[in-house]
């Protein structure tokens, strides 16, 4: 029921995912009348969908705490519960991000070795694609959180981008070891020491994110959220300036017409719908958050991200890597033979 | 002596500023042989320059603490000292940012009402131009720092952009009052109450920065530095993708040729050299930091920023606004008549 257009976009997305992943079936939670009305126009999808009616929804302006208190019968809660019960391999929602994270944490819990889940995504850069986390789940982080994000981000890069040994950088205000605050410095010191599923690059700066200097950028949720939205805003500014420029003279208009096929290829390459689907990592289950304003094509891609992760055993890989990380002090005490 | 090309760029910049500001004269600190060699090729500038020879410089890899300990005879230190002694109205440097800030704080001190200086600049956005601070002087800030940044940023916007009553936003991960950490929430609460030289807009997000949602974006030096460099990196990515696109087919090449005059106008409008010159605000003196990699045109603009500030009485305006802000507890005790 989430997102700006509710079941319509969600089901159109499922219909696209159905073609790409013919073995997939869908549990759809929400107002069954509205859902059935859309499904009646999508006959091929109809056979692959089981509708579960719910009376309530979590709206976009519901606070996470309120969703936790009174959202147990909502479509969002019940969809997450289906993952916990093993009825679904993953859940995808275009709804309220804060509520989705709060309910997912409460229902699914974090696996051993994860203190806090994080939000991760990837986007196109000058050199391929780059993964970044956390994008807003954790406003304040300690260095141990960042170390865990590095491990989870590296496993995500391996799964989503097929990079065997991803390079990891910690976002900072300079590349030198002494730059930044205590949190990033101790996280970097720890990452230099441990053997994780990555090569640790060191610190990176804001301009490195879209340069693609590293495969995985690790940061707290405040900085990550601001950086991602700043990049989105800058792209929007550039696109607006270009549109204006191509209308500014007759030569520019003609030039645009000639270059249009090439410019359209660029637009498709950078299409945010292609990169739709942020993943909540660090939970006992796969939770994918679609952009609320996307369309069926975008929602279908968010479903695809989740299916790729489930099919590649993402959860097991994360657990395995976190297991390797745990300090010896965490181990059960050994019997000592004197 | 600072920047990638030393006195050459600095003096070419001074030569450009000389034409724009015919009443200006220059004190130039550094290796007099190298400076005189450049000046001999700039006869009109020669008459307006007094060269002060120094034996040492602060290099780009000198740590701020080392510059403070042993930089007293450097060109950087002596140029700042000229402001303190009233010999110069402002100082402009393309050198080591950290050292420049450390020496400027030590030599010039902060005026009453400022706990910490900040680095401020402005750049083109979808709706005009926007000022942002802090860009990296203060890795960690409390809410009082952010409130002072808001006041100084607003006075800067009035001076540099001629906006009488600038709108101010605090950078956060969401627009709602409850979002973010304690620091941004209490800064916003305070800014809602006080009467400053601005309209307080509330919270803004990363995408608002280049949207130009507000005239002044206030944030801590960590987030501000990451956001500014992320925007720079995104612009660079876009420019690279466009170059590639215009070479990708014959039609695109022809289209580029036709649109080139318009595209060049856009390039000039967004030329980072036009926006060169970050200002250290919150010191007893005007200190302008030029980008190290700029050319004479860019350095000339940095000088222009400083001259505009000095000519408009920036320091007095800042002091006046900070005076108004000071809580009553700070006032000298009054004699009480019983």
XYZ file of C-alpha atoms in Angstrom:
676
model
C 0.000 0.000 0.000
C 3.080 2.229 0.231
C 4.470 4.892 -2.045
C 2.765 7.754 -3.771
C 0.465 5.583 -5.891
C -0.156 2.598 -3.607
C -0.923 -0.869 -5.026
C -0.835 0.247 -8.632
C 2.923 0.829 -8.806
C 3.668 -2.108 -6.498
C 1.733 -4.569 -8.649
C 3.059 -3.197 -11.932
C 6.510 -3.667 -10.451
C 5.661 -7.240 -9.453
C 4.421 -7.864 -12.974
C 7.782 -6.772 -14.407
C 9.714 -8.817 -11.841
C 7.531 -11.847 -12.673
C 8.857 -11.785 -16.235
C 12.476 -11.462 -15.153
C 12.176 -14.085 -12.419
C 9.690 -16.709 -13.618
C 9.925 -18.789 -10.418
C 8.822 -15.981 -8.147
C 5.456 -15.775 -6.432
C 4.147 -12.853 -4.412
C 2.335 -12.301 -1.132
C 0.623 -8.921 -1.344
C -0.593 -7.247 1.875
C -3.192 -4.483 2.034
C -6.688 -3.477 1.038
C -7.847 -6.508 -0.950
C -10.493 -4.589 -2.901
C -7.970 -2.082 -4.231
C -5.414 -4.807 -4.877
C -7.872 -7.056 -6.730
C -8.996 -4.122 -8.846
C -5.436 -3.653 -10.113
C -4.807 -7.393 -10.449
C -7.865 -7.805 -12.668
C -5.958 -5.841 -15.286
C -2.804 -7.981 -14.865
C -4.025 -11.543 -15.572
C -0.567 -13.145 -15.870
C 0.424 -11.784 -12.475
C -2.889 -12.837 -10.892
C -1.911 -16.535 -10.814
C 1.287 -15.805 -8.987
C -0.165 -13.569 -6.275
C -1.734 -14.395 -2.969
C -3.554 -11.402 -1.500
C -3.637 -10.990 2.285
C -6.192 -8.446 3.340
C -5.312 -5.978 6.103
C -7.564 -3.325 7.586
C -4.885 -0.764 8.364
C -1.795 0.775 6.802
C 1.194 2.738 8.086
C 0.919 6.136 6.435
C 3.840 8.307 5.392
C 3.446 10.704 8.291
C 3.184 8.045 11.001
C 6.081 8.310 13.443
C 8.152 5.126 13.805
C 7.264 4.922 17.517
C 3.544 5.146 16.726
C 3.883 2.507 14.004
C 5.542 0.208 16.555
C 2.802 0.781 19.126
C -0.229 0.388 16.949
C 0.844 -0.956 13.579
C 0.645 -4.702 14.275
C -2.262 -5.269 11.947
C -0.947 -3.029 9.182
C 0.090 -4.276 5.751
C 3.697 -3.240 6.493
C 3.954 -5.184 9.739
C 2.336 -8.288 8.332
C 4.579 -8.262 5.255
C 7.668 -8.147 7.483
C 6.222 -10.878 9.670
C 5.901 -13.104 6.603
C 9.700 -12.955 6.304
C 10.127 -13.843 9.955
C 7.742 -16.788 9.612
C 9.618 -18.050 6.562
C 6.614 -17.539 4.301
C 8.504 -14.971 2.236
C 12.196 -14.793 1.305
C 12.206 -11.008 1.356
C 9.965 -7.986 1.743
C 9.816 -4.919 -0.529
C 8.013 -1.722 0.478
C 7.633 1.773 -0.964
C 6.223 3.021 2.348
C 7.415 5.095 5.318
C 11.175 4.445 5.704
C 11.419 5.152 9.438
C 8.462 2.928 10.265
C 9.729 0.157 7.983
C 13.104 0.190 9.759
C 11.557 0.327 13.246
C 9.157 -2.568 12.600
C 11.816 -4.592 10.761
C 14.222 -4.192 13.705
C 11.521 -5.166 16.177
C 10.210 -8.159 14.244
C 13.348 -9.530 12.575
C 16.039 -8.458 15.097
C 19.716 -8.184 14.249
C 21.920 -11.245 13.848
C 24.718 -11.917 16.321
C 27.590 -9.512 15.682
C 25.416 -6.652 14.402
C 24.621 -3.841 16.809
C 22.618 -1.816 14.332
C 21.190 -2.367 10.881
C 22.049 0.119 8.129
C 20.557 1.306 4.861
C 22.669 0.615 1.783
C 22.391 1.339 -1.913
C 24.601 1.671 -4.990
C 24.773 4.180 -7.825
C 26.721 4.906 -11.017
C 30.109 6.629 -10.694
C 32.968 7.656 -12.959
C 34.518 4.221 -12.500
C 31.679 1.707 -12.441
C 29.328 1.617 -9.479
C 29.773 2.358 -5.794
C 27.986 1.119 -2.683
C 27.370 3.503 0.239
C 26.079 2.966 3.770
C 24.589 4.044 6.175
C 22.109 6.291 4.375
C 20.056 7.352 7.348
C 19.180 4.544 9.753
C 21.704 5.673 12.391
C 22.106 9.387 13.039
C 24.978 8.762 15.413
C 27.431 5.903 15.088
C 30.414 4.615 17.031
C 33.489 3.138 15.410
C 32.297 -0.448 15.940
C 29.112 0.386 13.990
C 31.239 1.662 11.101
C 33.391 -1.487 11.137
C 30.258 -3.641 10.935
C 28.924 -1.439 8.110
C 32.193 -2.016 6.228
C 31.764 -5.782 6.454
C 28.095 -5.682 5.464
C 28.760 -3.187 2.663
C 31.536 -5.376 1.269
C 29.296 -8.455 1.257
C 26.588 -6.343 -0.411
C 29.049 -5.182 -3.114
C 30.039 -8.765 -3.726
C 26.389 -9.810 -4.050
C 24.912 -6.860 -5.943
C 27.921 -5.857 -8.059
C 29.830 -9.149 -8.228
C 33.066 -7.562 -6.963
C 35.044 -10.362 -5.354
C 37.266 -8.292 -3.039
C 35.719 -4.815 -2.837
C 37.766 -1.802 -1.747
C 36.346 0.010 1.282
C 36.830 3.661 2.278
C 35.667 5.554 5.361
C 34.183 8.969 4.521
C 36.134 11.825 6.109
C 37.195 15.443 5.551
C 40.688 14.506 4.365
C 42.713 11.478 3.338
C 45.410 11.720 6.044
C 45.256 9.352 9.022
C 44.979 12.198 11.545
C 41.965 13.870 9.924
C 38.434 13.746 11.275
C 36.916 12.762 14.576
C 37.674 9.934 16.985
C 34.914 7.729 15.540
C 36.276 7.627 11.984
C 39.887 7.406 13.179
C 39.303 4.366 15.374
C 37.102 2.731 12.747
C 39.918 3.155 10.210
C 42.521 1.860 12.669
C 40.399 -1.239 13.271
C 39.712 -1.764 9.551
C 43.442 -1.614 8.821
C 43.967 -4.515 11.229
C 41.141 -6.954 10.675
C 40.859 -9.419 7.840
C 37.498 -8.723 6.297
C 35.985 -9.581 2.929
C 37.536 -6.388 1.485
C 40.687 -4.363 0.848
C 40.720 -1.355 3.176
C 41.614 1.761 1.187
C 41.665 4.302 4.043
C 39.790 7.580 4.204
C 37.912 9.029 1.257
C 36.404 12.510 0.800
C 33.084 13.702 -0.583
C 34.426 14.044 -4.127
C 35.625 10.415 -4.052
C 32.071 9.091 -3.722
C 31.061 9.731 -7.339
C 34.608 9.409 -8.598
C 34.258 5.742 -7.715
C 37.571 5.812 -5.822
C 36.372 2.838 -3.742
C 33.688 0.180 -4.182
C 32.188 0.758 -0.735
C 31.886 4.094 1.111
C 31.277 3.716 4.855
C 29.808 6.554 6.925
C 27.278 7.349 9.639
C 23.623 7.780 8.691
C 23.646 11.557 9.067
C 26.570 12.195 6.727
C 25.527 9.426 4.319
C 22.014 10.793 4.013
C 23.258 14.335 3.394
C 25.878 13.158 0.861
C 23.426 11.012 -1.136
C 20.814 13.767 -1.257
C 23.464 16.365 -2.159
C 24.523 14.204 -5.103
C 20.882 13.836 -6.173
C 20.360 17.586 -5.885
C 23.489 18.314 -7.912
C 22.357 15.942 -10.682
C 18.993 17.666 -10.742
C 20.674 21.079 -10.967
C 22.854 19.940 -13.848
C 19.903 18.444 -15.710
C 17.898 21.663 -15.269
C 20.799 23.857 -16.449
C 21.270 21.634 -19.497
C 17.580 21.745 -20.433
C 17.740 25.527 -20.188
C 20.952 25.645 -22.234
C 19.498 23.527 -25.047
C 16.606 25.980 -25.333
C 18.757 29.112 -25.193
C 19.432 29.572 -28.928
C 18.485 28.182 -32.311
C 21.886 26.519 -32.652
C 21.480 24.890 -29.250
C 18.013 23.583 -30.206
C 19.305 22.068 -33.434
C 22.333 20.684 -31.627
C 20.059 19.037 -29.091
C 18.018 17.372 -31.842
C 21.165 15.906 -33.376
C 22.626 14.769 -30.066
C 19.291 13.557 -28.684
C 19.783 9.807 -29.230
C 23.153 9.965 -27.444
C 21.735 12.155 -24.659
C 18.848 9.740 -24.216
C 21.305 6.862 -23.848
C 23.042 8.847 -21.097
C 19.699 9.564 -19.446
C 18.833 5.859 -19.456
C 22.239 4.995 -18.031
C 21.727 7.414 -15.127
C 17.993 6.702 -14.713
C 17.399 6.681 -10.940
C 14.725 4.010 -11.435
C 17.473 1.608 -12.495
C 19.101 2.123 -9.105
C 15.892 1.987 -7.105
C 15.907 -0.255 -4.047
C 17.836 0.540 -0.875
C 18.472 -2.484 1.311
C 18.284 -2.692 5.102
C 21.316 -4.814 6.000
C 22.020 -6.245 9.425
C 18.627 -7.826 10.053
C 17.548 -11.476 10.122
C 15.856 -11.105 6.775
C 16.044 -9.141 3.536
C 14.145 -5.845 3.560
C 14.173 -3.622 0.460
C 12.945 -0.036 0.497
C 11.737 1.330 -2.813
C 11.577 5.057 -3.464
C 8.043 6.276 -2.729
C 7.815 8.242 -5.968
C 8.946 5.512 -8.367
C 6.876 3.789 -11.046
C 6.361 0.135 -11.946
C 9.753 -0.096 -13.675
C 11.495 1.282 -10.593
C 9.568 -0.919 -8.169
C 10.327 -3.945 -10.339
C 14.037 -3.146 -9.982
C 13.701 -2.919 -6.197
C 12.149 -6.388 -6.203
C 15.036 -7.545 -8.410
C 17.622 -6.294 -5.909
C 15.933 -8.326 -3.173
C 15.666 -11.470 -5.301
C 19.358 -11.241 -6.284
C 20.302 -11.011 -2.621
C 18.087 -13.897 -1.569
C 19.255 -16.096 -4.445
C 22.928 -15.490 -3.693
C 22.684 -16.379 -0.010
C 23.367 -12.859 1.219
C 22.172 -13.557 4.777
C 24.476 -16.556 5.217
C 27.467 -14.647 3.832
C 26.858 -11.740 6.208
C 26.546 -14.108 9.171
C 29.721 -15.919 8.192
C 31.764 -12.717 7.881
C 30.436 -11.312 11.154
C 31.235 -14.576 12.889
C 34.875 -14.205 11.741
C 34.977 -10.659 13.113
C 33.786 -11.266 16.626
C 36.481 -10.581 19.204
C 37.707 -13.507 21.266
C 36.150 -11.982 24.397
C 32.765 -12.760 22.926
C 33.494 -16.481 22.847
C 32.069 -18.744 25.541
C 34.649 -19.274 28.305
C 36.838 -22.343 27.792
C 37.334 -24.980 30.447
C 40.889 -24.676 31.705
C 42.880 -27.775 32.546
C 45.296 -27.090 35.330
C 53.907 31.679 -1.894
C 50.916 29.358 -1.557
C 48.993 27.288 -4.058
C 50.237 24.961 -6.743
C 52.114 27.662 -8.693
C 53.254 30.050 -5.932
C 53.791 33.761 -6.610
C 52.945 33.544 -10.295
C 49.216 32.894 -9.825
C 49.023 35.175 -6.787
C 50.520 38.147 -8.632
C 48.514 37.556 -11.801
C 45.454 37.564 -9.565
C 46.556 40.811 -7.930
C 47.048 42.300 -11.372
C 43.438 41.478 -12.302
C 42.111 42.784 -8.966
C 44.133 45.996 -9.485
C 42.110 46.748 -12.611
C 38.777 46.061 -10.902
C 39.703 47.964 -7.724
C 41.944 50.861 -8.742
C 42.412 52.090 -5.161
C 43.912 48.863 -3.917
C 47.540 48.348 -3.046
C 49.201 45.085 -2.109
C 51.635 43.805 0.486
C 53.208 40.636 -0.877
C 55.038 38.282 1.510
C 57.553 35.649 0.468
C 60.735 34.990 -1.450
C 61.520 38.453 -2.849
C 63.664 37.143 -5.711
C 60.876 34.934 -7.043
C 58.294 37.679 -6.476
C 60.359 40.380 -8.199
C 60.960 38.068 -11.164
C 57.205 37.823 -11.736
C 56.606 41.511 -11.005
C 59.132 42.550 -13.641
C 56.656 41.200 -16.210
C 53.705 43.082 -14.627
C 54.843 46.748 -14.699
C 51.424 48.269 -13.886
C 51.137 46.110 -10.786
C 54.727 46.862 -9.731
C 53.866 50.386 -8.539
C 51.105 49.138 -6.314
C 53.059 46.365 -4.600
C 55.304 46.406 -1.578
C 57.316 43.205 -1.284
C 58.184 41.894 2.185
C 60.842 39.249 2.039
C 60.507 36.154 4.235
C 62.953 33.292 4.513
C 60.438 30.536 5.209
C 57.073 29.330 4.006
C 54.381 27.021 5.381
C 54.211 24.155 2.932
C 51.099 22.199 2.038
C 52.043 19.172 4.109
C 52.934 21.133 7.270
C 50.591 20.202 10.132
C 48.721 23.140 11.675
C 50.359 22.467 15.055
C 53.833 22.558 13.473
C 52.982 25.766 11.606
C 51.941 27.326 14.925
C 55.137 26.213 16.656
C 57.659 27.229 14.054
C 55.937 29.320 11.406
C 56.350 32.790 12.921
C 58.722 33.958 10.232
C 56.804 32.432 7.358
C 55.106 34.453 4.624
C 51.717 33.148 5.823
C 52.192 34.253 9.422
C 53.538 37.661 8.494
C 50.703 38.313 6.044
C 48.152 37.562 8.768
C 50.085 39.724 11.201
C 49.798 42.652 8.761
C 46.006 42.451 9.235
C 46.382 42.406 12.982
C 48.725 45.424 12.878
C 46.261 47.331 10.704
C 48.715 47.464 7.810
C 46.374 45.420 5.617
C 42.558 45.338 5.467
C 42.478 41.661 4.603
C 44.695 38.709 3.766
C 44.308 36.280 0.850
C 46.217 32.994 0.656
C 46.215 29.967 -1.632
C 48.244 27.978 0.899
C 47.659 25.227 3.471
C 44.080 25.644 4.789
C 44.607 24.054 8.203
C 47.724 26.112 8.918
C 46.064 29.308 7.683
C 43.132 28.749 10.056
C 45.376 27.842 13.009
C 47.639 30.872 12.579
C 44.705 33.207 11.899
C 42.948 32.034 15.089
C 46.122 32.473 17.100
C 47.084 35.877 15.717
C 43.688 37.505 15.121
C 41.571 35.801 17.821
C 37.783 35.619 17.709
C 35.614 38.641 18.541
C 33.415 38.590 21.626
C 30.414 36.358 21.006
C 32.195 33.938 18.665
C 33.400 30.659 20.111
C 34.815 29.335 16.858
C 35.505 30.726 13.413
C 34.031 28.940 10.407
C 34.787 28.609 6.698
C 32.098 29.967 4.392
C 31.594 30.148 0.648
C 28.788 30.499 -1.886
C 27.970 28.745 -5.155
C 25.378 28.748 -7.953
C 22.102 26.901 -7.369
C 18.798 26.368 -9.174
C 17.455 29.567 -7.601
C 20.310 32.065 -7.514
C 23.223 31.511 -5.174
C 23.548 29.892 -1.763
C 25.972 30.405 1.121
C 27.117 27.415 3.193
C 29.137 27.106 6.412
C 31.044 25.535 8.119
C 33.056 23.852 5.367
C 35.656 22.174 7.509
C 37.071 24.345 10.291
C 35.130 22.560 13.046
C 34.775 18.790 12.841
C 32.480 18.754 15.857
C 30.079 21.543 16.738
C 27.597 22.239 19.501
C 24.277 23.973 18.955
C 25.645 27.356 20.063
C 28.326 27.122 17.347
C 25.617 26.498 14.747
C 23.604 29.489 15.981
C 26.674 31.715 15.642
C 27.335 30.277 12.167
C 23.765 31.209 11.209
C 24.324 34.825 12.224
C 27.700 35.064 10.506
C 26.405 33.288 7.384
C 23.463 35.675 7.163
C 25.727 38.728 7.415
C 27.968 37.155 4.780
C 24.985 36.597 2.437
C 23.969 40.211 2.920
C 27.505 41.386 2.114
C 28.486 39.030 -0.698
C 25.074 38.473 -2.334
C 23.247 41.669 -1.306
C 20.310 39.724 0.187
C 18.774 42.006 2.800
C 17.030 39.394 4.967
C 18.492 36.005 3.989
C 16.662 32.758 4.726
C 18.639 30.313 6.867
C 18.279 26.512 7.043
C 20.009 23.972 9.280
C 21.195 20.905 7.354
C 19.556 17.708 8.573
C 18.304 14.298 7.409
C 14.679 15.403 7.233
C 12.555 18.523 7.413
C 10.466 17.577 10.476
C 11.297 19.166 13.829
C 12.029 15.818 15.480
C 14.599 14.663 12.929
C 18.332 14.582 13.489
C 20.507 14.744 16.566
C 20.338 16.885 19.685
C 22.792 19.464 18.282
C 20.737 20.377 15.203
C 17.456 20.196 17.123
C 18.542 22.642 19.812
C 20.200 24.929 17.275
C 16.920 25.036 15.341
C 14.907 25.642 18.516
C 17.175 28.570 19.390
C 17.092 29.987 15.840
C 13.283 29.895 15.880
C 13.341 32.134 18.971
C 16.045 34.722 18.434
C 15.783 37.792 16.289
C 18.752 37.587 13.964
C 19.559 39.237 10.648
C 17.657 36.439 8.839
C 14.403 34.556 8.418
C 14.782 31.075 9.901
C 13.430 28.496 7.453
C 13.909 25.350 9.560
C 15.698 22.177 8.543
C 16.885 21.525 5.016
C 18.158 18.293 3.436
C 21.100 17.559 1.149
C 19.046 18.037 -2.014
C 17.979 21.496 -0.826
C 21.569 22.794 -0.932
C 21.787 23.076 -4.728
C 18.069 23.578 -5.108
C 18.680 26.945 -3.460
C 15.837 26.333 -0.996
C 17.496 28.756 1.425
C 20.095 31.519 1.106
C 22.274 30.170 3.924
C 22.868 26.499 4.813
C 24.259 25.997 8.327
C 26.040 22.792 9.303
C 29.061 21.430 11.173
C 32.428 21.341 9.416
C 32.387 17.581 8.871
C 29.023 17.440 7.110
C 29.614 20.728 5.267
C 32.956 19.581 3.917
C 31.524 16.240 2.749
C 28.473 17.918 1.171
C 30.507 20.538 -0.718
C 32.981 17.962 -2.040
C 30.134 15.590 -2.958
C 28.534 18.360 -5.019
C 31.897 19.059 -6.699
C 32.368 15.366 -7.440
C 28.866 15.059 -8.883
C 29.462 18.061 -11.181
C 32.694 16.478 -12.343
C 30.907 13.176 -13.022
C 28.213 14.917 -15.032
C 30.756 16.900 -17.056
C 32.721 13.721 -17.819
C 29.596 11.802 -18.862
C 28.563 14.681 -21.116
C 31.971 14.872 -22.795
C 31.768 11.143 -23.447
C 28.198 11.449 -24.755
C 29.094 14.205 -27.217
C 31.786 11.957 -28.666
C 29.644 8.840 -28.841
C 28.190 9.278 -32.338
C 28.457 11.444 -35.422
C 25.102 13.089 -34.639
C 26.243 13.865 -31.131
C 29.475 15.435 -32.429
C 27.577 17.647 -34.854
C 25.039 18.502 -32.197
C 27.831 19.533 -29.859
C 29.307 21.853 -32.492
C 25.941 23.566 -32.951
C 25.219 23.855 -29.249
C 28.793 24.790 -28.328
C 28.290 28.544 -27.842
C 25.361 27.878 -25.477
C 27.269 25.125 -23.666
C 30.240 27.444 -23.269
C 27.984 30.069 -21.717
C 26.802 27.442 -19.215
C 30.395 26.443 -18.531
C 31.346 30.062 -17.824
C 28.336 30.462 -15.548
C 29.363 27.430 -13.499
C 33.109 28.135 -13.701
C 34.477 27.287 -10.236
C 37.059 30.080 -10.619
C 34.186 32.584 -10.487
C 33.290 31.220 -7.046
C 36.862 30.977 -5.798
C 37.523 32.400 -2.348
C 36.281 30.815 0.869
C 36.176 33.197 3.800
C 37.140 32.504 7.417
C 34.428 34.266 9.408
C 34.480 34.812 13.150
C 37.963 36.303 13.419
C 39.116 39.867 14.133
C 40.064 40.341 10.512
C 39.160 39.208 7.019
C 40.942 36.062 5.842
C 40.224 34.650 2.384
C 41.360 31.207 1.292
C 41.827 30.712 -2.440
C 41.756 27.257 -3.978
C 45.334 26.004 -4.310
C 44.838 24.882 -7.898
C 43.305 28.049 -9.292
C 44.814 30.435 -11.845
C 45.202 34.232 -11.916
C 41.537 34.758 -12.811
C 40.430 32.643 -9.859
C 42.875 34.242 -7.425
C 41.733 37.682 -8.582
C 38.166 36.707 -7.673
C 39.287 35.593 -4.213
C 40.880 39.004 -3.710
C 37.623 40.585 -4.913
C 35.593 38.679 -2.312
C 37.849 40.045 0.425
C 37.734 43.612 -0.888
C 33.915 43.511 -1.107
C 33.762 42.396 2.503
C 36.202 45.010 3.745
C 34.502 47.809 1.778
C 31.053 46.922 3.109
C 32.098 46.928 6.751
C 31.604 43.192 7.215
C 33.524 43.051 10.509
C 31.433 45.787 12.142
C 28.168 44.184 10.985
C 29.199 40.824 12.403
C 30.181 42.408 15.732
C 26.903 44.317 15.878
C 24.780 41.228 15.234
C 26.723 39.122 17.721
C 26.367 41.845 20.327
C 22.573 41.660 19.902
C 22.667 37.889 20.365
C 24.568 37.729 23.621
C 22.436 36.418 26.462
C 21.718 38.829 29.324
C 23.857 36.738 31.689
C 26.883 37.898 29.725
C 26.222 41.569 30.512
C 28.252 43.322 33.189
C 26.277 43.359 36.470
C 24.191 46.505 36.934
C 24.281 48.621 40.058
C 21.008 48.099 41.869
C 19.270 51.007 43.623
C 17.341 49.780 46.631
